[in-house]
Amino acid sequence: KDKEEDESKEEDSCSQQNRASRKKNYQQKNSDGKKAGEEGSRQRERGKKAPTKDQKESENKEKKTNKKEKEGDDKQKTDRKNSTTSSSNSSDEESLSEEELAMLMEQVEQKKKLISTMRNKPWRMMKKLSVLREAQAFVEKFEGALGKGKGKKLYAYKMMMAKKWVKFKRDFDNFKTQCIPWEMKIKEVESHFGSSVASYFIFLRWMYGVNLVLFGLIFGLVIIPEILMGMPYGSMPRKTVPRAEQATAMDFSVLWDFEGYIKYSALFYGYYNNQRTIGWLKYRLPMAYFMVGISVFGYSLMVVIRSMARNANESTADGDDDNFIFSWKMFTSWDYLIGNPETADNKFASITTSFKESIVDEQESNKDENIHLRRFLRVLANVLIICCLCGSGYLIYFVVKRSQTFSKMQNVGWYERNEVEIVMSLLGMFCPPLFETIAALENYHPRIGLKWQLGRIFALFLGNLYTFLLALMDDVNEKLAEEDVVKNITHWTLLSHHNSSVGNGSTATPPPLDPADVPRGPCWETTVGIEIVRLTVSDILVTYITILVGDFIRACFVRFMNYCWCWDLEAGFPSYAEFDISGNVLGLIFNQGMIWMGSFYAPGLVGINVLRLLTSMYFQCWAVMSSNVPHARVFKASKSNNFYMGLLLLILFLSLLPVAYTIMSLPPSFDCGPFSGKKRMYEVIQETIELDFPLFVAKIFSYVANPGLIIPAILLMVLAIYYLNAVAEAYQRANAELKKKMQMQREEEKNKRNNKASTNPVLQDLEDLFTPSTKSESHLKEAEDKKIDSPNRTSPVVKQDKAAALGGSPMTGGRGTAFTLPPHMFMTRPPTPHVWAPYPGQPRPRGYPLGPVPGRGRGQPRY
Amino acid sequence: FFFFLLVYRLHGRYHEMAPNVVPMDYTKDPDVKLPMQLIINMPELKENPFRERIVESFSEDGEGSLSFNDFVDMFSVLSEMAPRELKAIYAFKIYDFNTDNFICKSDLEKTLNKLTREELTAEEITLVCEKVIEEADMDGDGKLGFADFENMISKAPDFLSTFHIRI
């Protein structure tokens, strides 16, 4: 026994030394090597040993009980006192009987469990340390006796790899979020203006992504091949500026109108040649042009619908977790990782905004006033708005009619020429605020109000769009008529040129006519393209100027004139502008519609749009942050911005219609564009099939295009849609049912708890302090433990403090008491759970010297 | 091993805060405590609205001064490896401002004011507090006991990700 005590002391001093060396190491690092040379290196060696030990201990903690057998043995291996301990253990082992062995096993298991759950206990570090130490000593002692272990190293390695992997994944996630463009910008806007404003910017970003893809498609497959491999500028009439325009073709005012050199560039439809293949690659440009035109629509449709479906999925996926909105916001919204004042400011702002959003939601759901009055008001508002829409529709119709008569007359004034545009922009300016005033009658939740507002303005703008289209159509028809005439003239000119050269009686080959001199048709496709590009550009400018004047100048004025004004500008009339979500979203959507419509006739349009979106992202972010104020009622954006997507889909469809119409039923111009010389644009496909594919493919196509096949296919699709719809409905119903059940269950649980709590509130109180892991113990035990625990917490005992200060290195001393308890003492103890109850309250036999190391105070009883 | 490194680093931090008070060598079991003022000025805690509460709930005497043991304790609970139950217990302590083992309305109000820097109106605060109690209070005593709190927090999706400090 004495020998063992000695050992323990030795061990303890050893560990102390270890710790000392560690501290010294630290000092060394800091104070640049007080001790140098051999001594230092030896210390380092020791320092290295200490961590390995620590590792064991920390892993001990994490270990589950099923690994129990393996540890002890390994521990012994690593132990410096390896031989002596094992010998003493083995001597004990021989004296054990079978029953005792089993008991021992059980105890060891319990200790193990304690060690593994040690982390989870809300004890003070000191208590943890002492309990841990004791338990470890016990386990260590007996596991060697009972078990054998292998694979410890493998396990450690695995743990390490798992940790590394987790860390890597986290870093990778961080990296990924950093890669999302403008994420920080949008987050910043969101934290100050709420998720509804941020939803606009997210939508803008999404749009930018889509446009980037379209841009890549068009540039990669149409424009770049044309520039690289097509005939160069000036080689043929369609690629040359006509003689009459050449003088002014480089003027800025001309270029600004997209005439002159820009008109005869690869940005527009008319520049492309109808040569079937170009360059050494035999690139089939007309075919590519057609396919890209189609696939722009195809891709957009696919993307919009896919994102709609995903949004719908998301909104159903996490729709049921709304039981604890406020609690979660209250207790989990602060991110404890934040250590940067700016981020913290943002976080405060965002938490406040999110609270406000939820409050608005809550107030809305609580409102139940006069329902009849509300209904009446809503009906009234809708009637008013429909009147407005009808009136504006009629006004547009009237103006368009008038403009047609004006266009036939000569010498009309500036107003008459621009009447349509003026009326349109006036309508666009005054109707939305009018709608907003009317919408105030309805008193909707702002989110729903926004949707209504969007829908109404959308309806208004549709009129705008369609008058524009009608005007274009008229234009096109005119151009078509004109074209027939020009066609003859061109024919005649070429012929006469030929004739004249022949008539001169010289050589058979006439001198080539300069391409700039050839009379040419109006090329309606390019006209349409130019029209749309102009509209887009002016739209961009108007948007930016509105932001600059309406928001920035106003904000500056309000801000700086407030000092010398007779009323409070900030609170009073002009004040700061709010961010106009509906207007901006609609602007974006209509702009996109224009892009879709125009991209077939002006391939360069998408490039302009990409630029526009890029600049407006930065510009609007800046404008919002610098000169707007948050809405009076900040509201949460709906989880899925499917409403925006729905509008986008609608506009996509609407812009698809005119393009499809022109492709299918208007003849292309005879002297410009990739399809010149064909009756219809789609003939390019037939041509490719006939010329480039084997015969049977052409046959198959002709069969497939048979109406007898198409009509059944459409029927089949309709049936499939019907079926899927029915299935979806059934699922929805089932979902609602399940939700109801869950709600009911929750209520039931609440009630049950209510009853329980009323019967035994004391128990409840006691349980509060403890983790689930200790709940298995009897409540008596808990009470006892609490009694002991609480004085510790409230009244600082000097000795305890001492010990606490000592515990600075929580695990190195772990072996200190390891060898102090003679092994056979444990066999006398019954294996009850009380044995491993919290240490200080535990009645334990102290017949043997515990071997407290002087001055460490760990093994000493605390009471 | 990781744990060792962590403690090593923590000691470095602890020492850094008051180099003349904290000894480098812990073998001579010095009785050292750092006052709250020093602790809450750590960059990790400086911006935290609950910094006083955090330090208080981890200090042994409840006054806010931390011994090194408490210090280690604090960061082990707030580390990523700490289990959810343990975090929940200390979160409960932190949000329990008046240390009566319940989160009652006044605690909630204090929490809310700290979170929003007192930018909400009085009605809004009462509304939110009422909502929280209504949502999370299972036993109907008008305040949140630990069982309520744990039940609520165990379902929260981002509790684990937000309630930790990296050091």
Coordinates of N, CA, C and O in Angstrom, one line a residue, chain A residues 16 19-20 22-23 25-27 29 51 54-55 58 61 119-125 128 160 163 170 323-337 339-341 344-345 348 351-352 355-356 359 362 746 750 753-754 757 764-765 768 771 793 800-801 803-808 810-811 855, chain B residues 1-4 7-8 12 24-27 29-31 43 47-50 54 57-61 68-69 72-73 80-81 83 85-86 89-90 95 102 108 111-112 114-117 119-120 124 127-128 131-132 134-140 146-147 149 152-153 155-159 162-166:
Chain A
Q16 N 2.4 17.5 -12.1 CA 2.6 19.0 -11.8 C 3.8 19.5 -12.6 O 3.7 20.6 -13.2
R19 N 2.8 20.2 -16.0 CA 2.0 21.5 -16.1 C 3.0 22.6 -16.1 O 2.9 23.6 -16.8
A20 N 3.9 22.5 -15.1 CA 4.9 23.6 -15.0 C 5.6 23.8 -16.3 O 5.8 24.9 -16.8
R22 N 4.6 23.1 -19.1 CA 3.8 23.6 -20.1 C 3.7 25.2 -20.0 O 3.8 25.9 -21.0
K23 N 3.5 25.6 -18.8 CA 3.5 27.0 -18.6 C 4.8 27.6 -19.0 O 4.8 28.7 -19.6
N25 N 6.8 26.5 -21.2 CA 6.8 26.6 -22.6 C 6.1 27.8 -23.1 O 6.6 28.5 -24.0
Y26 N 5.0 28.1 -22.5 CA 4.2 29.2 -23.0 C 5.1 30.5 -22.8 O 5.1 31.4 -23.6
Q27 N 5.6 30.5 -21.6 CA 6.5 31.7 -21.3 C 7.6 31.8 -22.3 O 7.9 32.9 -22.8
K29 N 7.6 30.9 -25.3 CA 7.1 31.4 -26.6 C 6.9 32.9 -26.5 O 7.2 33.6 -27.4
P51 N 0.3 16.7 -23.7 CA -0.9 16.7 -24.6 C -1.4 15.3 -24.9 O -2.6 15.1 -25.0
D54 N -3.6 14.4 -22.3 CA -4.8 15.2 -22.4 C -5.8 14.7 -23.4 O -7.0 14.6 -23.2
Q55 N -5.1 14.3 -24.5 CA -6.0 13.8 -25.6 C -6.8 12.6 -25.1 O -8.0 12.5 -25.3
S58 N -9.6 13.8 -23.0 CA -10.7 14.5 -23.7 C -11.5 13.5 -24.5 O -12.7 13.6 -24.6
K61 N -13.9 11.5 -22.5 CA -15.2 12.2 -22.3 C -16.1 11.9 -23.4 O -17.3 11.7 -23.2
R119 N -19.6 16.2 -19.9 CA -19.7 17.5 -20.6 C -21.1 18.1 -20.5 O -21.2 19.3 -20.5
N120 N -22.0 17.2 -20.4 CA -23.4 17.7 -20.5 C -23.9 18.3 -19.2 O -25.1 18.7 -19.2
K121 N -23.1 18.2 -18.2 CA -23.7 18.6 -16.9 C -23.4 20.0 -16.6 O -22.3 20.5 -16.8
P122 N -24.4 20.7 -16.1 CA -24.2 22.1 -15.9 C -23.5 22.4 -14.5 O -24.0 23.2 -13.7
W123 N -22.5 21.7 -14.3 CA -21.8 21.9 -13.0 C -20.7 22.9 -13.2 O -20.2 23.2 -14.3
R124 N -20.2 23.4 -12.1 CA -19.0 24.3 -12.1 C -17.9 23.4 -12.6 O -17.8 22.2 -12.4
M125 N -16.9 24.1 -13.2 CA -15.8 23.4 -13.7 C -15.1 22.6 -12.6 O -14.6 21.5 -12.8
K128 N -16.8 19.5 -11.8 CA -16.7 18.6 -12.9 C -15.3 17.9 -12.8 O -15.2 16.7 -13.0
M160 N -10.3 12.6 -35.2 CA -9.6 13.8 -35.7 C -10.1 14.1 -37.1 O -10.4 15.3 -37.4
K163 N -13.5 15.7 -37.1 CA -13.5 17.1 -36.7 C -13.0 17.9 -37.9 O -13.5 19.0 -38.2
R170 N -17.6 23.5 -42.8 CA -18.0 24.8 -42.4 C -17.3 25.9 -43.2 O -17.9 26.9 -43.7
N323 N -44.9 27.7 -34.7 CA -45.4 27.7 -33.4 C -44.7 28.7 -32.5 O -45.2 29.2 -31.5
F324 N -43.4 28.9 -32.8 CA -42.5 29.6 -31.8 C -41.9 30.8 -32.5 O -40.7 31.1 -32.2
I325 N -42.6 31.5 -33.3 CA -42.0 32.6 -34.1 C -41.3 33.6 -33.2 O -40.1 33.9 -33.3
F326 N -42.1 34.0 -32.2 CA -41.5 35.1 -31.4 C -40.5 34.6 -30.4 O -39.5 35.3 -30.2
S327 N -40.7 33.4 -29.9 CA -39.7 32.9 -28.9 C -38.4 32.7 -29.6 O -37.3 33.1 -29.1
W328 N -38.4 32.1 -30.8 CA -37.2 31.9 -31.5 C -36.5 33.2 -31.8 O -35.3 33.3 -31.7
K329 N -37.3 34.1 -32.2 CA -36.7 35.5 -32.5 C -36.1 36.0 -31.3 O -35.0 36.6 -31.4
M330 N -36.7 35.8 -30.2 CA -36.2 36.4 -29.0 C -34.9 35.7 -28.5 O -34.0 36.4 -28.2
F331 N -34.9 34.4 -28.6 CA -33.8 33.7 -27.9 C -32.7 33.3 -28.9 O -31.6 32.9 -28.4
T332 N -33.0 33.2 -30.1 CA -31.9 32.7 -31.0 C -31.5 33.6 -32.1 O -30.7 33.2 -33.0
S333 N -32.1 34.8 -32.1 CA -31.7 35.7 -33.2 C -30.4 36.3 -33.1 O -29.7 36.6 -34.1
W334 N -29.9 36.5 -31.9 CA -28.6 37.1 -31.7 C -27.5 36.1 -32.0 O -27.5 35.0 -31.5
D335 N -26.6 36.5 -32.9 CA -25.5 35.6 -33.2 C -24.3 35.9 -32.4 O -23.8 36.9 -32.5
Y336 N -24.0 34.9 -31.5 CA -23.0 35.2 -30.5 C -21.6 35.3 -31.2 O -20.6 35.7 -30.5
L337 N -21.5 35.0 -32.4 CA -20.2 35.0 -33.1 C -19.8 36.5 -33.5 O -18.7 36.8 -33.8
G339 N -18.5 39.9 -33.6 CA -17.6 40.6 -32.8 C -17.1 41.9 -33.4 O -16.2 42.5 -33.0
N340 N -17.9 42.3 -34.4 CA -17.5 43.5 -35.2 C -18.6 44.6 -35.1 O -19.7 44.3 -35.3
P341 N -18.2 45.7 -34.6 CA -19.3 46.7 -34.3 C -20.2 47.0 -35.5 O -21.4 47.1 -35.3
A344 N -22.5 44.2 -35.8 CA -23.5 44.2 -34.7 C -24.6 45.2 -34.9 O -25.7 45.0 -34.7
D345 N -24.2 46.4 -35.5 CA -25.2 47.4 -35.8 C -26.2 46.9 -36.8 O -27.4 47.0 -36.6
F348 N -28.5 44.4 -35.0 CA -29.5 45.0 -34.2 C -30.6 45.5 -35.1 O -31.8 45.3 -34.8
I351 N -32.7 42.7 -36.4 CA -33.5 42.0 -35.4 C -34.7 42.9 -35.2 O -35.9 42.5 -35.1
T352 N -34.5 44.2 -35.1 CA -35.6 45.1 -34.9 C -36.6 45.0 -36.0 O -37.8 44.9 -35.8
F355 N -38.6 41.9 -35.9 CA -39.6 41.9 -34.9 C -40.8 42.8 -35.4 O -41.9 42.4 -35.2
K356 N -40.4 43.9 -36.0 CA -41.5 44.7 -36.5 C -42.4 44.0 -37.6 O -43.6 44.1 -37.6
I359 N -44.6 41.7 -35.8 CA -45.6 42.4 -35.1 C -46.7 42.8 -36.1 O -47.9 42.6 -35.8
E362 N -48.8 39.9 -36.8 CA -49.6 39.5 -35.7 C -50.8 40.4 -35.5 O -51.9 39.9 -35.4
R746 N -50.6 18.8 -30.1 CA -49.9 19.8 -29.3 C -50.7 20.4 -28.2 O -50.3 20.5 -27.1
K750 N -50.2 20.2 -24.2 CA -50.2 21.3 -23.4 C -51.2 21.1 -22.2 O -50.8 21.4 -21.0
R753 N -49.8 18.7 -19.7 CA -48.7 19.3 -18.9 C -49.3 20.3 -17.9 O -48.9 20.4 -16.7
N754 N -50.4 21.0 -18.3 CA -51.0 21.9 -17.4 C -51.5 21.1 -16.2 O -51.3 21.6 -15.1
A757 N -48.6 20.0 -14.1 CA -47.9 21.1 -13.4 C -48.7 21.5 -12.2 O -48.1 21.9 -11.1
Q764 N -41.6 20.1 -10.7 CA -41.3 20.9 -12.0 C -40.1 21.8 -11.7 O -39.1 21.8 -12.4
D765 N -40.2 22.5 -10.6 CA -39.1 23.4 -10.2 C -37.8 22.7 -10.1 O -36.7 23.1 -10.6
D768 N -36.1 21.7 -13.3 CA -35.6 22.8 -14.1 C -34.1 22.8 -14.1 O -33.4 23.2 -15.1
T771 N -30.3 18.4 -16.1 CA -30.3 17.9 -17.5 C -31.0 16.6 -17.6 O -31.2 15.9 -16.5
R793 N -22.9 27.9 -5.2 CA -23.0 28.9 -6.2 C -23.1 30.3 -5.5 O -22.5 31.3 -6.0
Q800 N -12.8 26.8 -1.8 CA -13.3 26.4 -3.2 C -12.6 27.3 -4.2 O -12.2 26.8 -5.3
D801 N -12.5 28.5 -3.9 CA -11.9 29.5 -4.8 C -10.5 29.0 -5.1 O -10.0 29.1 -6.3
A803 N -9.3 26.2 -5.0 CA -9.3 25.0 -5.8 C -9.7 25.4 -7.2 O -9.1 24.9 -8.2
A804 N -10.6 26.3 -7.3 CA -11.0 26.8 -8.7 C -9.8 27.4 -9.4 O -9.6 27.1 -10.6
A805 N -9.1 28.2 -8.7 CA -8.0 28.8 -9.3 C -7.0 27.8 -9.7 O -6.3 27.9 -10.8
L806 N -6.9 26.8 -8.9 CA -6.0 25.7 -9.2 C -6.3 25.0 -10.5 O -5.5 24.5 -11.3
G807 N -7.6 24.8 -10.7 CA -8.1 24.0 -11.8 C -7.8 24.6 -13.1 O -8.3 24.1 -14.1
G808 N -6.9 25.5 -13.2 CA -6.6 26.2 -14.5 C -6.3 25.2 -15.6 O -6.6 25.4 -16.7
P810 N -7.4 21.9 -16.4 CA -8.4 21.0 -15.9 C -8.1 19.5 -16.0 O -8.7 18.8 -15.3
M811 N -7.2 19.2 -16.8 CA -7.1 17.7 -16.9 C -5.7 17.1 -16.5 O -5.6 16.0 -16.4
G855 N -1.9 20.9 -0.3 CA -2.0 22.2 -1.1 C -2.8 22.1 -2.3 O -3.0 23.1 -3.0
Chain B
F1 N -6.4 16.4 -27.1 CA -5.4 17.2 -27.7 C -6.0 18.6 -28.1 O -5.4 19.7 -27.8
F2 N -7.1 18.6 -28.7 CA -7.7 19.8 -29.1 C -8.1 20.6 -27.8 O -7.9 21.8 -27.8
F3 N -8.5 19.9 -26.9 CA -9.0 20.5 -25.7 C -7.8 21.1 -25.0 O -7.9 22.3 -24.5
F4 N -6.7 20.4 -25.0 CA -5.5 21.0 -24.4 C -5.1 22.3 -25.1 O -4.9 23.3 -24.5
V7 N -7.4 25.1 -24.1 CA -7.1 25.6 -22.7 C -5.9 26.5 -22.8 O -5.8 27.6 -22.2
Y8 N -4.9 26.0 -23.5 CA -3.7 26.7 -23.6 C -4.0 28.1 -24.2 O -3.5 29.1 -23.7
G12 N -3.9 31.9 -22.5 CA -3.2 33.1 -23.1 C -4.2 34.3 -23.1 O -3.8 35.4 -22.8
M24 N 1.5 33.5 -14.8 CA 1.7 32.6 -15.9 C 1.6 31.1 -15.4 O 1.3 30.2 -16.1
D25 N 2.0 31.0 -14.2 CA 2.2 29.7 -13.7 C 1.0 29.3 -12.7 O 0.8 30.0 -11.7
Y26 N 0.3 28.3 -13.1 CA -0.8 27.9 -12.3 C -0.5 26.8 -11.3 O -1.4 26.3 -10.7
T27 N 0.7 26.5 -11.2 CA 1.0 25.4 -10.3 C 0.9 25.8 -8.8 O 0.7 25.0 -7.9
D29 N -1.3 27.4 -7.5 CA -2.7 27.7 -7.2 C -3.0 29.1 -6.7 O -3.4 29.3 -5.6
P30 N -2.8 30.1 -7.5 CA -3.1 31.4 -7.1 C -4.6 31.7 -7.1 O -5.3 31.0 -7.9
D31 N -5.0 32.5 -6.3 CA -6.5 32.8 -6.2 C -6.7 34.1 -6.9 O -6.7 35.2 -6.4
P43 N -13.0 41.2 -27.4 CA -13.6 41.4 -28.7 C -14.7 40.4 -28.9 O -15.7 40.7 -29.6
E47 N -19.5 43.1 -28.4 CA -20.7 43.6 -29.1 C -22.0 42.8 -28.7 O -23.1 43.1 -29.1
N48 N -21.8 41.9 -27.8 CA -22.9 41.1 -27.4 C -23.8 41.8 -26.5 O -23.4 42.3 -25.5
P49 N -25.1 41.9 -26.8 CA -26.0 42.7 -25.9 C -26.1 42.0 -24.5 O -26.6 42.7 -23.6
F50 N -25.8 40.7 -24.5 CA -26.0 40.0 -23.2 C -24.7 39.8 -22.5 O -24.6 38.9 -21.7
I54 N -24.0 37.0 -19.6 CA -23.2 35.9 -19.8 C -22.1 35.7 -18.7 O -22.0 34.7 -18.1
S57 N -23.7 34.8 -15.4 CA -24.2 33.5 -15.1 C -23.1 32.5 -15.1 O -23.2 31.4 -14.6
F58 N -21.9 32.8 -15.6 CA -20.8 31.9 -15.5 C -19.9 32.1 -14.3 O -19.1 31.3 -13.9
S59 N -20.1 33.3 -13.6 CA -19.2 33.5 -12.5 C -19.7 32.8 -11.3 O -20.9 32.6 -11.1
E60 N -18.8 32.4 -10.5 CA -19.1 31.6 -9.4 C -19.9 32.3 -8.3 O -20.7 31.8 -7.6
D61 N -19.5 33.6 -8.1 CA -20.1 34.3 -7.0 C -21.3 35.1 -7.5 O -22.0 35.8 -6.7
F68 N -10.2 31.7 -13.5 CA -9.9 31.0 -14.8 C -10.7 29.8 -15.0 O -11.1 29.5 -16.2
N69 N -11.1 29.1 -14.0 CA -12.0 28.0 -14.1 C -13.3 28.4 -14.8 O -13.8 27.7 -15.7
V72 N -12.8 29.1 -18.4 CA -12.8 27.9 -19.3 C -14.2 27.4 -19.4 O -14.6 27.0 -20.5
D73 N -14.9 27.4 -18.3 CA -16.2 26.9 -18.3 C -17.1 27.6 -19.4 O -17.8 27.0 -20.2
E80 N -18.3 25.0 -30.0 CA -19.2 24.3 -30.9 C -19.5 22.9 -30.4 O -20.5 22.3 -30.8
M81 N -18.5 22.3 -29.6 CA -18.7 20.9 -29.3 C -19.6 20.7 -28.1 O -20.0 19.5 -27.9
P83 N -22.9 20.1 -26.1 CA -24.2 19.6 -26.6 C -25.3 20.6 -26.3 O -25.2 21.6 -25.6
E85 N -28.1 20.4 -24.9 CA -28.8 20.5 -23.6 C -28.0 21.4 -22.7 O -28.6 22.3 -22.0
L86 N -26.7 21.3 -22.7 CA -25.9 22.1 -21.9 C -26.0 23.6 -22.3 O -26.2 24.5 -21.5
I89 N -29.2 25.0 -21.0 CA -29.2 25.4 -19.6 C -28.6 26.7 -19.4 O -29.1 27.6 -18.7
Y90 N -27.5 26.9 -20.1 CA -26.8 28.2 -19.8 C -27.5 29.3 -20.5 O -27.5 30.5 -20.0
Y95 N -30.7 34.3 -20.0 CA -31.9 35.1 -20.3 C -32.7 35.3 -19.0 O -33.6 36.1 -19.0
F102 N -36.9 31.4 -13.4 CA -38.0 31.5 -14.4 C -37.7 32.7 -15.3 O -37.1 33.7 -14.9
L108 N -38.2 39.0 -20.2 CA -38.4 39.1 -21.7 C -38.3 40.5 -22.2 O -37.7 40.8 -23.2
T111 N -34.7 41.4 -22.3 CA -34.0 40.8 -23.5 C -34.4 41.5 -24.8 O -33.5 41.8 -25.6
L112 N -35.6 41.8 -24.9 CA -36.1 42.5 -26.1 C -35.5 43.8 -26.3 O -35.0 44.2 -27.3
K114 N -32.7 44.8 -25.1 CA -31.3 44.7 -25.5 C -31.1 44.3 -26.9 O -30.2 44.7 -27.6
L115 N -32.0 43.4 -27.4 CA -31.9 43.0 -28.8 C -32.2 44.1 -29.8 O -31.6 44.1 -30.8
T116 N -33.1 44.9 -29.4 CA -33.5 45.9 -30.4 C -33.0 47.3 -30.1 O -33.4 48.3 -30.7
R117 N -32.2 47.4 -29.1 CA -31.7 48.7 -28.6 C -32.8 49.7 -28.3 O -32.8 50.9 -28.7
E119 N -35.8 50.1 -29.5 CA -36.4 50.9 -30.6 C -37.8 50.5 -30.8 O -38.5 51.0 -31.7
L120 N -38.3 49.6 -30.0 CA -39.8 49.3 -30.2 C -40.6 50.1 -29.2 O -40.1 50.5 -28.1
E124 N -45.6 47.5 -28.5 CA -45.0 46.4 -29.3 C -44.3 45.5 -28.4 O -44.4 44.2 -28.5
L127 N -46.8 43.3 -26.6 CA -47.3 42.4 -27.5 C -46.4 41.2 -27.8 O -46.8 40.0 -27.7
V128 N -45.1 41.5 -28.0 CA -44.1 40.5 -28.3 C -44.0 39.6 -27.0 O -44.0 38.3 -27.1
K131 N -46.8 37.3 -26.7 CA -46.8 36.3 -27.7 C -45.8 35.2 -27.3 O -46.1 34.0 -27.5
V132 N -44.7 35.6 -26.8 CA -43.6 34.6 -26.5 C -44.2 33.7 -25.4 O -44.1 32.5 -25.4
E134 N -47.2 33.1 -24.6 CA -48.3 32.3 -25.1 C -47.8 31.1 -26.0 O -48.3 30.0 -25.9
E135 N -46.7 31.4 -26.7 CA -46.2 30.3 -27.5 C -45.5 29.2 -26.7 O -45.7 28.1 -27.0
A136 N -44.7 29.7 -25.8 CA -43.8 28.7 -25.2 C -44.2 28.2 -23.9 O -43.7 27.2 -23.4
D137 N -45.2 28.9 -23.2 CA -45.5 28.5 -21.9 C -46.4 27.3 -21.9 O -47.6 27.4 -22.4
M138 N -45.9 26.2 -21.5 CA -46.7 24.9 -21.6 C -47.5 24.7 -20.4 O -48.6 24.1 -20.4
D139 N -47.0 25.1 -19.2 CA -47.7 24.8 -18.0 C -48.6 25.9 -17.6 O -49.3 25.8 -16.5
G140 N -48.7 27.0 -18.3 CA -49.7 28.0 -18.1 C -49.5 28.8 -16.8 O -50.5 29.2 -16.2
F146 N -37.7 26.2 -17.0 CA -36.7 25.6 -17.8 C -37.3 24.6 -18.8 O -36.8 24.4 -19.9
A147 N -38.3 23.8 -18.4 CA -38.8 22.8 -19.2 C -39.4 23.5 -20.5 O -39.2 23.0 -21.6
F149 N -38.6 26.3 -21.7 CA -37.5 26.9 -22.5 C -36.8 25.8 -23.3 O -36.6 26.0 -24.5
M152 N -38.9 24.6 -26.2 CA -38.9 25.6 -27.3 C -37.6 25.6 -28.0 O -37.6 25.6 -29.2
I153 N -36.5 25.7 -27.2 CA -35.2 25.9 -27.9 C -34.8 24.6 -28.6 O -34.0 24.7 -29.6
K155 N -36.5 22.9 -30.5 CA -37.0 22.9 -31.8 C -36.5 24.0 -32.7 O -36.8 24.1 -33.9
A156 N -35.8 24.9 -32.1 CA -35.3 26.1 -32.8 C -34.3 25.6 -33.8 O -33.3 24.9 -33.5
P157 N -34.4 26.1 -35.1 CA -33.4 25.6 -36.1 C -32.0 26.1 -35.9 O -31.1 25.4 -36.2
D158 N -31.9 27.4 -35.5 CA -30.6 27.9 -35.5 C -30.0 28.3 -34.2 O -29.2 29.1 -34.0
F159 N -30.5 27.6 -33.2 CA -30.0 27.9 -31.8 C -28.5 27.5 -31.7 O -27.7 28.2 -31.2
T162 N -26.2 29.8 -33.6 CA -26.0 31.2 -33.1 C -25.4 31.2 -31.7 O -24.7 32.2 -31.4
F163 N -25.7 30.2 -30.9 CA -25.2 30.3 -29.5 C -23.9 29.6 -29.4 O -23.7 28.6 -28.7
H164 N -22.9 30.2 -30.1 CA -21.5 29.7 -29.8 C -20.5 30.8 -30.2 O -20.8 31.6 -31.0
I165 N -19.4 30.7 -29.5 CA -18.4 31.7 -29.7 C -17.1 30.9 -30.1 O -16.8 29.9 -29.5
R166 N -16.5 31.4 -31.1 CA -15.2 30.8 -31.5 C -14.1 31.6 -30.9 O -14.1 32.8 -31.0

